[in-house]
Amino acid sequence: FWRAGTGAMTLKSVLLRQLRPGGGASACSPAQHSRRRRSWVWNQFFVLEEFTGNDPLYVGKLHSDVDKGDGQVRYVLTGEGAASIFSIDESTGDIHATRRLDREQQAYYTLRAQARNRDTNRLVEPESQFIIKVQDVNDNEPKFLDGPYTARVAERSPVGTSVVTVVATDADDPTYGNSARLMYSILQGQPYFSVEPKTGVVRTALPDLDREVRDSHLLVVQAKDMIGQIGGLSGSTSVTVILTDVNDNPPHFPRRSYQFSVRESELVSTVVAKIRAVDPDEGPNAELDYRILDGDGLGTFSITTDSHTQEGLITLHKVPNLDFETKSSYMLRVEASNLYVDARFLSSGPFSDVATVRLLVQNVDEPPVFHSSVSWMMVSEAAAVGTEVGSVLARDPDATNSPIRYSIDRQSNLERYFHIDSGTGVITTAQPLDRETVAVHNITVVATERLDPSLTGKAVVLISVTDVNDNPPSLAIDYDTFVCENSEPGQIVQTLSAVDRDEPEEGQHFLFSLSEAGQNLSFTLRDNKDNTASILTRPGGFLQRDQLLHLLPVVISDSSRPPLSSTNTLSITVCTCDAAGEPRSCRQGAPLLLLVSLQSAVTAAVLTCILTLLGVVVVTAAIRRRRRDPLTVVAERCVQENIVCYDDEGGGEEDTEAFDMLALRHLNTTGQSHQTQARTLTSTSEPTSEGNWLFLPFIRERLQQADLDSAAPPFDSLQTYAFEGSGSSAASLSSLNSLDSFNSQECQQNYDLLKEWGPRFRKLADLYGHREGGGWLWTVRTSTS
């Protein structure tokens, strides 16, 4: 037997007899066919949620037939919520809920019940399981989990156009009663919009929603459970509906006519006026296009649309500019229309409007204006100073017609080649002109009003200098020409071309020939009649030992009237070549390297020759000066000895490679003759550098003159030390320049100081050092020839 909290139900446990297959009862005795009787049975219990009473809520009762009421049976409850939520009376089996239950948190609880003997604690009934189900009550209101909503719909949309769907949820049990059955309605937003009660679809309710009147609507939608009945719970949300624009409004001008003032000095493409038509639409539906329909200013002004402000920009289109004295006002008829038109609304009228614009020209004091802003003139480069080149003309466009004064901008005429008459504007030459220096002169002429010097106008004058034949032609480049010793007659050695700084109208035509004064028997010239000429070899061959360098004078003439000509010298070097005609040596014993860089080598040779000549002149002057000075007699026994004086001490042993030391090491040798010395000097002075071959004959000639000159000092007595060795850290060691050497009769010098200068001077100290009882005396003796 059990009793639930919502009513009572009695279940009796009966003995189930064994039935025959036919449906009748068995004839067997009960003892033979009986089975253990189930003493207590129960179904699920129900308990209402959200019970708020002061006492525990009675749920139901457990009872076993074994229980005789004598207190020997004890009831035990286990499972979900046992002892914490549900309690049981051990003696009576009554079950109570001790806390308020919430179905939305847990809809049912599974429990187990036991009936035990109080003394033995043994089960008197098998353990059974039952369920306590929480019965729902309407305790949750509907909620819009996605709200608030924002939706868009085009203005002028038809009635019933879907805007948005709102959805509410209810946490109550949808399978029990009407607690979760919702009904939608609009609390705010009528009569513009409506909502379907069951689906929550919001739709338009009026046909002429106008964005220009009201661009958005705020709706409040309610959802109520219990199918909207009285007592049901409700929830609400907001829906913001934004009306999007359609092109349902044509543009129009706020005024029928406009008037603006324009200065006559305004430049072309300057915005002189702005007008704007009003269009209540927005975005692309409000984009406008302006155009001038007609008027007397149709060719003078133009109109465009500002894409940002949708204004009509009227700009000056006329060239030249406005002139108050000619026309003082203009009239325009301007139309404004939409770029994009919705055909649905064309029936209401054209989407355009027209207005009249009047432009008044204002007079200003304008600067002088030249007849032409750019002028082109021509003058010959042979024109004499003061020759008239041309003239310019400017005028005052105002009615006052102020006199004009002309001048040339100093920055454009820095060299002052030209002069302009301030009253007439006539331009004349002020200096000789040279087309080859400046072919075109670009000068700026300034016109100034005499009555108002602040008003000036400018014009560009281009003066082209025409050519006259005042420059002779010349070789195009500096040719490096060579000829092989084994060259055949008629072989082309070099092909020449020419240049001329002049530019005749018929083009350049050059004539080549050899100078009559410099006819060469080894070469001939052939004019190719195409502004080139070829140098060819003549029979006879070439030998370096006979002539290393040939100078060929070439005459080049132009074809002008009168013609001009110039003589150009072509240097041809004789070289030894291989079988293929490639040069190997362009000088006896010299490599081909000299020929490869002949131009730079010649330059270096010329500089070296100049320095050598300068040195020879200085040495010659010194020799002549010394020739006039009397010889100094040092001592009586030294009469036959020449004292060699040198300004700088040599570097000791480090200078043995730079100077010949034989004269100092063999002082007593007198058998060497003057001629032998001269030949030795001549042979040792043979240049080893290719750059010295140009001045070698000059040196030989000067040596020969010195050998034949009896008044000149002998070569074997001239020893020059012009360099102090880098290894010497002391002053000059020479005894020849010391005062003691001239005052002493023995021509001796004390060199004891050398011992104090360290190991580097030990050898000199041993050679020159003076010892007691005998010492070394070093003298320089040479023959007197």
Coordinates of C-alpha atoms in Angstrom, one line a residue, residues 20-281:
R20 CA -3.4 -23.9 -17.2
P21 CA -2.6 -23.5 -20.8
G22 CA -6.3 -23.5 -21.6
G23 CA -6.9 -20.8 -19.2
G24 CA -8.3 -22.8 -16.3
A25 CA -6.9 -23.2 -12.8
S26 CA -4.5 -25.9 -11.9
A27 CA -5.8 -28.8 -9.8
C28 CA -2.7 -29.0 -7.8
S29 CA -2.6 -28.0 -4.2
P30 CA -1.5 -24.5 -3.2
A31 CA 1.4 -25.9 -1.4
Q32 CA 2.8 -27.5 -4.5
H33 CA 2.2 -24.5 -6.8
S34 CA 2.6 -21.5 -4.5
R35 CA 5.5 -18.9 -4.8
R36 CA 6.8 -16.2 -2.4
R37 CA 4.3 -13.4 -2.1
R38 CA 5.4 -9.9 -2.8
S39 CA 4.4 -8.1 0.3
W40 CA 4.6 -4.4 -0.9
V41 CA 4.5 -2.6 -4.3
W42 CA 4.6 1.1 -5.1
N43 CA 4.5 3.3 -8.2
Q44 CA 6.3 6.7 -8.8
F45 CA 5.6 9.6 -6.4
F46 CA 4.8 13.2 -7.5
V47 CA 5.6 16.4 -5.7
L48 CA 4.9 19.9 -6.7
E49 CA 7.9 22.3 -7.3
E50 CA 8.3 25.6 -5.6
F51 CA 6.4 24.6 -2.5
T52 CA 6.9 27.4 0.0
G53 CA 5.1 26.1 3.1
N54 CA 6.6 26.2 6.6
D55 CA 6.4 22.4 7.2
P56 CA 8.1 19.7 5.2
L57 CA 6.0 18.7 2.2
Y58 CA 4.5 15.2 2.5
V59 CA 5.4 13.1 -0.5
G60 CA 4.1 9.6 0.2
K61 CA 4.2 6.5 2.5
L62 CA 6.0 3.2 2.4
H63 CA 4.5 0.2 4.1
S64 CA 5.2 -3.5 4.2
D65 CA 2.7 -6.2 5.0
V66 CA 5.3 -7.7 7.3
D67 CA 5.0 -4.6 9.4
K68 CA 2.4 -5.6 12.2
G69 CA 2.7 -2.2 13.8
D70 CA 4.7 -3.5 16.7
G71 CA 7.8 -1.4 15.8
Q72 CA 9.9 -4.4 14.6
V73 CA 10.2 -3.1 11.0
R74 CA 12.5 -0.1 10.2
Y75 CA 12.3 1.8 6.9
V76 CA 15.5 3.0 5.2
L77 CA 15.7 5.5 2.2
T78 CA 18.8 5.8 -0.1
G79 CA 19.6 7.3 -3.5
E80 CA 19.4 10.8 -5.0
G81 CA 18.5 13.5 -2.4
A82 CA 18.1 11.0 0.4
A83 CA 18.6 12.6 3.8
S84 CA 19.5 16.0 2.1
I85 CA 16.2 16.6 0.2
F86 CA 14.0 13.8 1.2
S87 CA 13.5 12.2 4.7
I88 CA 11.6 9.1 5.9
D89 CA 10.1 8.2 9.2
E90 CA 11.8 4.8 10.1
S91 CA 8.7 3.6 12.0
T92 CA 5.8 4.8 9.8
G93 CA 7.5 5.0 6.4
D94 CA 6.3 8.5 5.7
I95 CA 8.4 10.5 3.1
H96 CA 8.7 14.3 3.3
A97 CA 10.5 16.9 1.1
T98 CA 12.6 19.1 3.4
R99 CA 13.6 21.7 0.7
R100 CA 11.9 23.6 -2.1
L101 CA 12.3 21.8 -5.4
D102 CA 12.9 23.3 -8.8
R103 CA 11.9 21.2 -11.8
E104 CA 14.1 23.3 -14.1
Q105 CA 17.1 22.3 -12.1
Q106 CA 16.1 18.6 -11.7
A107 CA 12.9 17.0 -13.0
Y108 CA 13.0 13.7 -11.0
Y109 CA 14.9 11.8 -8.4
T110 CA 15.6 8.0 -8.2
L111 CA 15.5 6.5 -4.7
R112 CA 15.8 3.0 -3.2
A113 CA 13.6 1.8 -0.2
Q114 CA 14.4 -1.0 2.3
A115 CA 12.4 -2.6 5.1
R116 CA 14.7 -4.1 7.8
N117 CA 14.1 -6.0 11.1
R118 CA 14.9 -3.6 13.8
D119 CA 16.6 -6.2 16.0
T120 CA 18.5 -8.2 13.4
N121 CA 18.8 -5.4 10.7
R122 CA 18.0 -8.0 8.1
L123 CA 15.8 -7.2 5.1
V124 CA 12.3 -8.3 5.6
E125 CA 11.5 -7.3 2.0
P126 CA 13.7 -7.1 -1.1
E127 CA 15.1 -3.6 -1.8
S128 CA 13.0 -1.8 -4.3
Q129 CA 13.6 1.4 -6.5
F130 CA 11.1 4.1 -7.1
I131 CA 11.0 7.7 -8.6
I132 CA 9.9 10.9 -7.2
K133 CA 9.0 13.2 -10.1
V134 CA 8.9 17.0 -9.6
Q135 CA 5.6 18.2 -11.0
D136 CA 5.9 21.5 -13.1
V137 CA 4.3 24.8 -12.2
N138 CA 4.3 28.0 -14.3
D139 CA 7.2 29.7 -12.6
N140 CA 9.3 30.9 -15.6
E141 CA 8.5 33.8 -17.9
P142 CA 9.4 33.8 -21.6
K143 CA 12.8 35.2 -22.5
F144 CA 14.3 36.6 -25.8
L145 CA 17.8 35.3 -25.8
D146 CA 18.8 37.1 -29.1
G147 CA 17.3 40.5 -28.2
P148 CA 17.3 43.4 -28.6
Y149 CA 17.0 43.2 -32.4
T150 CA 18.0 45.5 -35.2
A151 CA 16.4 45.2 -38.7
R152 CA 16.3 47.1 -42.0
V153 CA 13.6 47.4 -44.5
A154 CA 13.3 49.6 -47.6
E155 CA 11.0 52.6 -47.4
R156 CA 7.8 52.4 -49.5
S157 CA 7.7 48.6 -49.0
P158 CA 4.4 46.8 -49.5
V159 CA 2.2 45.8 -46.6
G160 CA 3.2 42.5 -45.1
T161 CA 6.9 42.7 -46.0
S162 CA 8.8 40.6 -43.5
V163 CA 11.1 42.6 -41.4
V164 CA 12.5 40.2 -38.7
T165 CA 11.6 37.1 -36.7
V166 CA 11.8 37.3 -32.9
V167 CA 12.1 34.1 -30.9
A168 CA 11.3 33.7 -27.1
T169 CA 12.0 30.6 -25.0
D170 CA 10.2 29.3 -21.8
A171 CA 12.0 27.1 -19.3
D172 CA 8.8 25.4 -18.1
D173 CA 7.8 21.9 -19.1
P174 CA 6.3 22.1 -22.7
T175 CA 4.7 18.6 -22.2
Y176 CA 2.7 19.5 -19.2
G177 CA -0.1 22.0 -19.4
N178 CA 0.3 25.4 -21.1
S179 CA 3.2 26.8 -19.1
A180 CA 5.5 26.9 -22.1
R181 CA 3.0 27.7 -24.9
L182 CA 3.7 31.3 -26.1
M183 CA 1.8 34.0 -27.8
Y184 CA 3.5 37.1 -29.4
S185 CA 2.1 40.6 -29.6
I186 CA 3.3 44.2 -30.2
L187 CA 3.2 46.6 -27.3
Q188 CA 4.8 49.5 -29.2
G189 CA 5.2 50.1 -32.9
Q190 CA 1.6 50.1 -34.2
P191 CA 0.2 50.9 -36.7
Y192 CA 3.4 50.8 -38.7
F193 CA 4.3 47.1 -37.9
S194 CA 2.6 43.9 -36.8
V195 CA 3.7 40.5 -35.5
E196 CA 2.4 37.0 -36.1
P197 CA 1.1 35.7 -32.7
K198 CA 2.5 32.1 -33.1
T199 CA 5.7 32.6 -35.2
G200 CA 7.0 36.0 -34.0
V201 CA 7.5 37.3 -37.6
V202 CA 7.4 41.1 -37.6
R203 CA 5.9 42.6 -40.8
T204 CA 5.1 46.1 -42.2
A205 CA 1.6 47.2 -41.6
L206 CA 1.4 50.4 -43.6
P207 CA 2.2 50.8 -47.4
D208 CA 3.9 54.3 -47.3
L209 CA 6.6 54.2 -44.8
D210 CA 8.7 57.3 -45.7
R211 CA 12.4 57.5 -44.7
E212 CA 12.5 61.2 -45.3
V213 CA 9.7 61.7 -42.7
R214 CA 11.0 59.1 -40.2
D215 CA 14.0 57.0 -40.8
S216 CA 13.7 54.5 -37.9
H217 CA 11.0 52.9 -35.6
L218 CA 11.4 51.4 -32.2
L219 CA 9.1 48.3 -31.6
V220 CA 8.4 46.5 -28.3
V221 CA 7.3 42.8 -28.9
Q222 CA 5.9 40.7 -26.0
A223 CA 5.8 37.0 -25.6
K224 CA 3.3 35.5 -23.0
D225 CA 2.9 31.9 -21.9
M226 CA -0.4 30.1 -21.0
I227 CA -1.4 30.9 -24.7
G228 CA -1.8 34.5 -23.6
Q229 CA -4.4 33.7 -21.0
I230 CA -4.8 35.7 -17.9
G231 CA -2.3 34.7 -15.2
G232 CA 0.4 33.8 -17.7
L233 CA 3.9 35.1 -17.4
S234 CA 5.4 37.4 -20.1
G235 CA 8.7 38.8 -21.4
S236 CA 9.5 41.5 -24.0
T237 CA 12.2 42.7 -26.3
S238 CA 12.9 45.8 -28.4
V239 CA 13.2 45.8 -32.2
T240 CA 14.8 48.8 -34.0
V241 CA 13.7 49.0 -37.6
I242 CA 15.7 51.2 -39.9
L243 CA 14.2 52.4 -43.1
T244 CA 16.6 52.2 -46.0
D245 CA 16.5 54.8 -48.8
V246 CA 15.0 54.5 -52.3
N247 CA 15.1 57.2 -54.9
D248 CA 11.6 58.5 -54.5
N249 CA 12.4 62.2 -54.4
P250 CA 13.6 64.4 -57.3
P251 CA 16.2 67.1 -56.8
H252 CA 15.1 70.7 -56.7
F253 CA 16.8 74.1 -56.5
P254 CA 15.9 76.2 -53.4
R255 CA 15.9 79.3 -55.6
R256 CA 14.8 79.8 -59.2
S257 CA 17.7 82.2 -60.0
Y258 CA 21.3 82.9 -58.7
Q259 CA 23.7 85.8 -59.3
F260 CA 27.5 85.9 -58.8
S261 CA 30.3 88.4 -59.5
V262 CA 33.4 87.3 -61.4
R263 CA 36.7 89.3 -61.7
E264 CA 37.9 89.7 -65.2
S265 CA 41.4 88.7 -64.1
E266 CA 40.3 85.2 -63.1
L267 CA 42.4 82.5 -64.8
V268 CA 41.1 79.7 -66.9
S269 CA 39.7 76.7 -64.9
T270 CA 39.1 78.8 -61.9
V271 CA 35.8 78.1 -60.0
V272 CA 33.8 81.3 -60.2
A273 CA 30.4 80.1 -58.7
K274 CA 28.8 77.2 -56.8
I275 CA 25.2 76.2 -56.8
R276 CA 23.5 73.2 -55.2
A277 CA 20.2 71.4 -55.7
V278 CA 18.5 69.7 -52.7
D279 CA 17.7 66.0 -52.8
P280 CA 16.2 64.5 -49.6
D281 CA 17.4 61.0 -50.6

